[in-house]
Amino acid sequence: MQNIDIPVEKFVPIQPRALQRLHKLNIKTARDLLYHLPRRYEDYSNIKKISGLYEGEMATIQGTLTKISGRRAWGRRMIIIEGELEDETGTIPLLWFNQHHLLKTLNAGQRISISGKINHGKKGLYFQHPEYEILLQSETENNSNLRNTGRLVPIYPETHGITSRWLRFLIQKALEKIPESLDDPIPAFVKKKENIPSLHDALQKIHFPKTNHDITEAQKRFYFEELLFLQLKKRQTIALRRQKHAPRIIVDRMYEKKIITSLPFTLTGDQKKCIADITADLEKDRPMNRLLNGDVGSGKTIIAALSALLSIKNGFQVLFMAPTEILACQHFETITRLFKNEGIAVALLTSSEKRLVSPFGNFSKKTELTTFTKDGTAELIIGTHALLQGGYHFKNIGLVIIDEQHRFGVEQRATLLEKKPNETIPHLLSMTATPIPRTLALTIYGDLDISTIRELPVGRKKIITKIVRPARRTAAYQFIECELQKGRQAFVICPRIELPEENTSRTIAELLREEIKSVKKEYEKLSKEIFPHRKIAMLHGKMAPKEKKLIMQNFSAKDRSVFGREDAVIDILVSTSVVEVGVDIPNAVIMMIESAEKFGLASLHQFRGRVGRGEHQSYCLLFPSSENHEWNERLKAVATSEDGFSLAEKDLKIRGPGNLVGFEQSGFHAPLQQALCDVELVEKTARYAEKIFMEDPELSKYPLLSERLLRVHYTLHAE
Ligand code: ADP
Ligand code: MG
């Protein structure tokens, strides 16, 4: 039996350089290669004679190449390859640009097959940039071996130096080596009942389909497989968690009441309900695994802070992790201020800053802090994920809180929680502002309990969202100036540079550089031309943490008048789309987003959530990059809806779940996102998973399935 979980280079011959590139596509094993599923197909199955061609159609012609030559054009910068194809009914010109290698691959007199769109030029019909294939003697009669022309041709996710054409070649080689009886993780009884093709057949059909029906049949199989894994994994995780213990954290109700009344605001009903959910969980000896799902600005931090305080008062340490240093600092400052009379020792541990504020003094040496985390002196420890790699030890962690949990990888969560069964692990509270419709949340986050905050704190003013057409730009700047005069502040978000879908000759680093360039450009423009008298700063991912922090401090200074130095105060913050999720600056009332149509609804809503946090009327200004009307539907949805949950539902309808929540999969291949769109399939696989799991929780009857599940991990992240 052929094992496909072996390095891909042991399966098919590959040059070392090509192998490196395959690794970039995350193709490491033969299975990875075989599961590198087409993104779409080009239909070249319309095989015709030259005399019957017409403009605009997609066609394949098989005939003799009568001429081929190259010449330089455009001041020698481009090479044009010209050829001519002949069949018994006529001839047609072929045209390629910058494909020098064709002069070596193709020779006049050869029989070839050509596929592509028929163009019409000055001299009549011709093929521009067609796919080609050299026909062997036998293939002129029988087209079954055609790979790039004359059939439904797969188009794959590509990367620099890896074309679909080469992938087709490689995958065809791999497919030749897999036996009919290839190991299939889907249990036989399921396949039979659902009429699912074998893995061998499905792979043939998905890569080299004969008909469109082959494609749908094979896709359904791969969707089924992915969803079944997801469902089983979820059940495994739940079962594993049930075997574990957690410390019981008994909440002092009198103290809880006292502290809640002493807060500077009254908690909303939803906030109270969430705290009740959490404290009930903490008192059990099974680990809590709760997701706090609340819209931006709904007040999740205070819930986290209260849960932490109550756990600490019961004698436990609490870890509070944020995705960025800026957020960690912000939480540290909020909490130390909020609970300054509660006598707790709070530590901030990030890669650039380490300190402990406690009733018995402040400390900032790493050695001191290492001791204090270990001996339990530090009670609340706030930081980024660097906390987990910093070589710290803790005495008795009762609760772990993860803010913006979708930003954390599964590995990091695993470091915290995956210990042996029967061991005692801390309670876990994760928080996210990514509004996920409940049905979807249950599928994806199925192993979590969910508490939702839908209600915003009272007195919050509605944020006014406007789409600003290019012609109104100057007026919008005047409006912003008016707000700045009142002492308010503004965010400007620069366009995201999109990753081109295929054939990227540019690396991500290059794109990042470009994104930073666009921030610098916008910064120059605003500070020189539009608001020369204003203090403007920029923020982007390449800046050192210290530098970022200073800017954020100066930006929030106006609000808190901590520094009291007018010259340090920033009016406008120009930032890349990485603008820190969760930053809380109530004095900022304008969120201006350039090229707004390039962002998803969830991102736009997140950005908008950066304003409207204080007493002042706030505005979100969406600047589309052109007068184009394609963006209308989505931008209008944002402009007319304030509620993240209903927006998420709209996004789900407009674009499907894949864009609402992105998936990163490791050890996992095909497009799970698409599968998640199919509610019926989601439910069906849930039933099978339940049946399999109830009858055989160890999956001992299904070793293949159990082995595959070990390799599958799911991580969620927002777009
Ligand atoms: P998010 O849920 O996005 O993390 P935060 O926790 O940052 O939101 O809260 C946003 C702002 O609302 C903070 O300034 C916080 O102090 C304030 N806030 C939280 N709860 C309430 C409440 N019940 N009433 C008034 N303001 C509140
Ligand atoms: Mg937050």
Coordinates of N, CA, C and O in Angstrom, one line a residue, residues 33-114:
L33 N 0.7 17.6 -1.6 CA 0.7 17.9 -3.0 C -0.6 17.4 -3.6 O -1.3 18.2 -4.3
L34 N -1.0 16.2 -3.2 CA -2.3 15.7 -3.8 C -3.5 16.5 -3.3 O -4.5 16.6 -4.0
Y35 N -3.4 17.0 -2.1 CA -4.5 17.8 -1.6 C -4.4 19.3 -1.9 O -5.1 20.1 -1.3
H36 N -3.4 19.7 -2.7 CA -3.4 21.0 -3.2 C -4.4 21.2 -4.3 O -4.2 20.9 -5.5
L37 N -5.6 21.5 -3.9 CA -6.8 21.4 -4.8 C -6.9 22.7 -5.7 O -6.5 23.8 -5.3
P38 N -7.4 22.5 -6.9 CA -7.5 23.6 -7.8 C -8.4 24.7 -7.2 O -9.3 24.4 -6.5
R39 N -8.1 25.9 -7.6 CA -8.8 27.1 -7.2 C -10.0 27.2 -8.1 O -11.1 27.6 -7.7
R40 N -9.8 26.9 -9.4 CA -10.9 26.9 -10.3 C -10.4 26.1 -11.6 O -9.3 25.6 -11.5
Y41 N -11.2 26.1 -12.6 CA -10.8 25.3 -13.8 C -11.0 26.2 -15.0 O -11.8 27.1 -15.0
E42 N -10.2 26.0 -16.0 CA -10.4 26.6 -17.3 C -11.0 25.6 -18.2 O -10.5 24.5 -18.3
D43 N -12.0 25.9 -18.9 CA -12.7 24.9 -19.7 C -12.2 25.0 -21.2 O -12.6 25.9 -21.9
Y44 N -11.2 24.2 -21.5 CA -10.6 24.1 -22.8 C -11.2 22.9 -23.6 O -10.5 22.5 -24.6
S45 N -12.3 22.4 -23.2 CA -12.7 21.1 -23.8 C -13.4 21.3 -25.2 O -13.7 20.3 -25.8
N46 N -13.5 22.6 -25.6 CA -14.2 22.8 -26.9 C -13.1 22.7 -28.0 O -12.4 23.6 -28.3
I47 N -13.0 21.5 -28.6 CA -12.0 21.2 -29.6 C -12.6 21.5 -31.0 O -13.6 20.9 -31.3
K48 N -11.9 22.4 -31.7 CA -12.5 22.8 -33.0 C -11.5 22.8 -34.1 O -10.3 22.5 -34.0
K49 N -12.0 23.1 -35.3 CA -11.2 23.3 -36.5 C -11.0 24.8 -36.7 O -11.9 25.6 -36.4
I50 N -9.9 25.2 -37.3 CA -9.6 26.7 -37.4 C -10.7 27.4 -38.2 O -11.1 28.5 -37.8
S51 N -11.2 26.8 -39.2 CA -12.2 27.5 -40.1 C -13.5 27.8 -39.3 O -14.2 28.7 -39.7
G52 N -13.7 27.1 -38.2 CA -15.0 27.3 -37.5 C -14.9 28.2 -36.3 O -15.8 28.3 -35.5
L53 N -13.7 28.8 -36.1 CA -13.5 29.6 -34.9 C -14.3 31.0 -35.0 O -14.4 31.5 -36.0
Y54 N -14.7 31.5 -33.8 CA -15.2 32.9 -33.9 C -14.6 33.7 -32.7 O -14.2 33.1 -31.7
E55 N -14.7 35.0 -32.8 CA -14.1 35.8 -31.8 C -14.7 35.6 -30.4 O -15.9 35.5 -30.3
G56 N -13.8 35.6 -29.4 CA -14.3 35.6 -28.0 C -14.5 34.2 -27.4 O -14.6 34.1 -26.2
E57 N -14.5 33.2 -28.3 CA -14.8 31.9 -27.7 C -13.5 31.3 -27.1 O -12.4 31.7 -27.5
M58 N -13.7 30.3 -26.2 CA -12.6 29.6 -25.6 C -12.5 28.3 -26.4 O -13.4 27.6 -26.5
A59 N -11.3 28.0 -27.1 CA -11.3 26.9 -27.9 C -9.9 26.2 -27.9 O -8.9 26.8 -27.5
T60 N -9.9 25.0 -28.4 CA -8.7 24.2 -28.5 C -8.5 23.8 -30.0 O -9.5 23.4 -30.6
I61 N -7.3 24.0 -30.5 CA -7.0 23.6 -31.9 C -5.8 22.6 -31.9 O -4.9 22.9 -31.2
Q62 N -5.9 21.5 -32.6 CA -4.8 20.7 -32.7 C -4.3 20.7 -34.1 O -5.1 20.5 -35.1
G63 N -3.0 20.9 -34.3 CA -2.5 21.0 -35.7 C -1.0 21.1 -35.7 O -0.3 20.7 -34.7
T64 N -0.4 21.6 -36.8 CA 1.0 21.6 -36.9 C 1.5 23.1 -36.7 O 0.9 24.0 -37.2
L65 N 2.6 23.2 -36.0 CA 3.2 24.5 -35.8 C 4.0 24.7 -37.0 O 5.0 24.0 -37.3
T66 N 3.6 25.7 -37.9 CA 4.4 25.9 -39.1 C 5.5 26.9 -39.0 O 6.5 26.9 -39.7
K67 N 5.3 27.9 -38.0 CA 6.4 28.9 -37.8 C 6.5 29.2 -36.4 O 5.5 29.2 -35.6
I68 N 7.7 29.6 -35.9 CA 7.9 30.2 -34.6 C 9.1 31.0 -34.6 O 10.2 30.6 -35.0
S69 N 9.0 32.3 -34.1 CA 10.1 33.2 -34.0 C 9.9 34.2 -33.0 O 8.8 34.4 -32.5
G70 N 11.0 34.9 -32.6 CA 10.9 35.9 -31.5 C 11.4 37.2 -32.0 O 12.3 37.3 -32.8
R71 N 10.9 38.3 -31.5 CA 11.5 39.6 -31.8 C 11.3 40.5 -30.6 O 10.4 40.4 -29.8
R72 N 12.2 41.5 -30.5 CA 12.2 42.4 -29.4 C 11.3 43.6 -29.7 O 11.2 44.0 -30.9
A73 N 10.6 44.1 -28.8 CA 9.7 45.3 -29.0 C 9.7 46.2 -27.8 O 10.4 45.9 -26.8
W74 N 9.0 47.3 -27.8 CA 9.0 48.2 -26.7 C 10.4 48.6 -26.3 O 10.7 48.5 -25.1
G75 N 11.1 49.1 -27.2 CA 12.5 49.5 -26.8 C 13.3 48.4 -26.3 O 14.0 48.5 -25.3
R76 N 13.1 47.2 -26.9 CA 13.8 46.0 -26.5 C 13.5 45.4 -25.2 O 14.1 44.4 -24.7
R77 N 12.5 46.0 -24.5 CA 12.2 45.5 -23.2 C 11.4 44.2 -23.2 O 11.3 43.5 -22.2
M78 N 10.7 44.0 -24.3 CA 9.8 42.9 -24.3 C 10.1 42.0 -25.5 O 10.6 42.4 -26.5
I79 N 9.9 40.7 -25.3 CA 10.1 39.7 -26.4 C 8.7 39.2 -26.8 O 7.9 38.8 -26.0
I80 N 8.5 39.4 -28.1 CA 7.2 38.9 -28.6 C 7.5 37.6 -29.4 O 8.4 37.6 -30.3
I81 N 6.8 36.5 -29.0 CA 7.0 35.3 -29.7 C 5.8 35.1 -30.7 O 4.6 35.2 -30.2
E82 N 6.1 34.9 -32.0 CA 5.0 34.7 -32.9 C 5.1 33.3 -33.5 O 6.2 32.9 -33.9
G83 N 3.9 32.7 -33.7 CA 3.9 31.4 -34.3 C 2.7 31.3 -35.2 O 1.9 32.2 -35.3
E84 N 2.6 30.2 -35.9 CA 1.4 30.0 -36.7 C 1.1 28.5 -36.6 O 1.9 27.6 -36.7
L85 N -0.2 28.3 -36.5 CA -0.7 26.9 -36.3 C -1.6 26.6 -37.5 O -2.4 27.5 -38.0
E86 N -1.4 25.4 -38.0 CA -2.2 25.0 -39.3 C -2.9 23.7 -39.0 O -2.4 22.8 -38.4
D87 N -4.2 23.7 -39.4 CA -4.9 22.4 -39.5 C -5.4 22.3 -40.9 O -5.2 23.1 -41.8
E88 N -6.2 21.2 -41.2 CA -6.6 21.0 -42.6 C -7.6 22.0 -43.1 O -7.9 22.1 -44.2
T89 N -8.1 22.9 -42.1 CA -9.1 23.9 -42.6 C -8.5 25.3 -42.7 O -9.1 26.3 -43.2
G90 N -7.2 25.6 -42.2 CA -6.7 26.9 -42.3 C -5.5 27.1 -41.4 O -5.0 26.2 -40.8
T91 N -5.1 28.4 -41.2 CA -4.1 28.7 -40.3 C -4.5 29.9 -39.4 O -5.4 30.6 -39.7
I92 N -3.9 29.9 -38.2 CA -4.2 31.0 -37.2 C -2.9 31.4 -36.5 O -2.1 30.6 -36.1
P93 N -2.7 32.8 -36.3 CA -1.4 33.2 -35.7 C -1.5 33.0 -34.1 O -2.6 33.0 -33.6
L94 N -0.3 32.8 -33.6 CA -0.2 32.6 -32.1 C 0.7 33.7 -31.6 O 1.7 34.0 -32.2
L95 N 0.4 34.3 -30.4 CA 1.2 35.4 -29.9 C 1.4 35.2 -28.4 O 0.5 34.9 -27.7
W96 N 2.7 35.3 -28.0 CA 3.1 35.3 -26.6 C 4.0 36.4 -26.3 O 4.8 36.9 -27.1
F97 N 3.9 36.9 -25.1 CA 4.9 38.0 -24.6 C 5.8 37.4 -23.6 O 5.4 36.7 -22.7
N98 N 7.1 37.8 -23.7 CA 8.1 37.5 -22.7 C 8.2 36.0 -22.4 O 8.3 35.7 -21.2
Q99 N 8.1 35.1 -23.3 CA 8.2 33.7 -23.0 C 9.3 33.1 -23.8 O 9.1 32.2 -24.6
H100 N 10.5 33.6 -23.5 CA 11.7 33.2 -24.3 C 11.8 31.7 -24.4 O 12.2 31.2 -25.5
H101 N 11.5 31.0 -23.3 CA 11.7 29.6 -23.3 C 10.9 28.9 -24.4 O 11.3 27.8 -24.8
L102 N 9.9 29.5 -24.9 CA 9.1 28.8 -26.0 C 9.9 28.5 -27.2 O 9.7 27.6 -27.9
L103 N 10.9 29.4 -27.5 CA 11.7 29.2 -28.6 C 12.5 28.0 -28.5 O 12.9 27.4 -29.5
K104 N 12.8 27.5 -27.3 CA 13.5 26.3 -27.1 C 12.6 25.1 -27.0 O 12.9 24.0 -27.5
T105 N 11.4 25.3 -26.5 CA 10.5 24.2 -26.3 C 9.7 23.8 -27.6 O 9.5 22.6 -27.8
L106 N 9.4 24.8 -28.3 CA 8.5 24.5 -29.5 C 9.4 24.7 -30.8 O 10.2 25.5 -30.9
N107 N 9.1 23.7 -31.7 CA 9.8 23.8 -33.0 C 8.8 23.7 -34.2 O 7.8 23.0 -34.1
A108 N 9.2 24.4 -35.2 CA 8.3 24.4 -36.4 C 8.2 22.9 -36.9 O 9.2 22.2 -36.8
G109 N 7.1 22.5 -37.3 CA 6.9 21.1 -37.8 C 6.3 20.2 -36.8 O 5.7 19.1 -37.1
Q110 N 6.3 20.6 -35.5 CA 5.7 19.8 -34.4 C 4.2 19.8 -34.5 O 3.6 20.8 -34.9
R111 N 3.6 18.7 -34.0 CA 2.2 18.7 -33.8 C 1.9 19.2 -32.4 O 2.5 18.7 -31.4
I112 N 1.1 20.2 -32.3 CA 0.8 20.7 -31.0 C -0.7 21.0 -30.8 O -1.5 21.0 -31.7
S113 N -1.1 21.1 -29.5 CA -2.4 21.4 -29.2 C -2.4 22.8 -28.5 O -1.6 23.1 -27.7
I114 N -3.3 23.7 -28.9 CA -3.3 25.1 -28.4 C -4.7 25.4 -27.9 O -5.7 25.1 -28.5

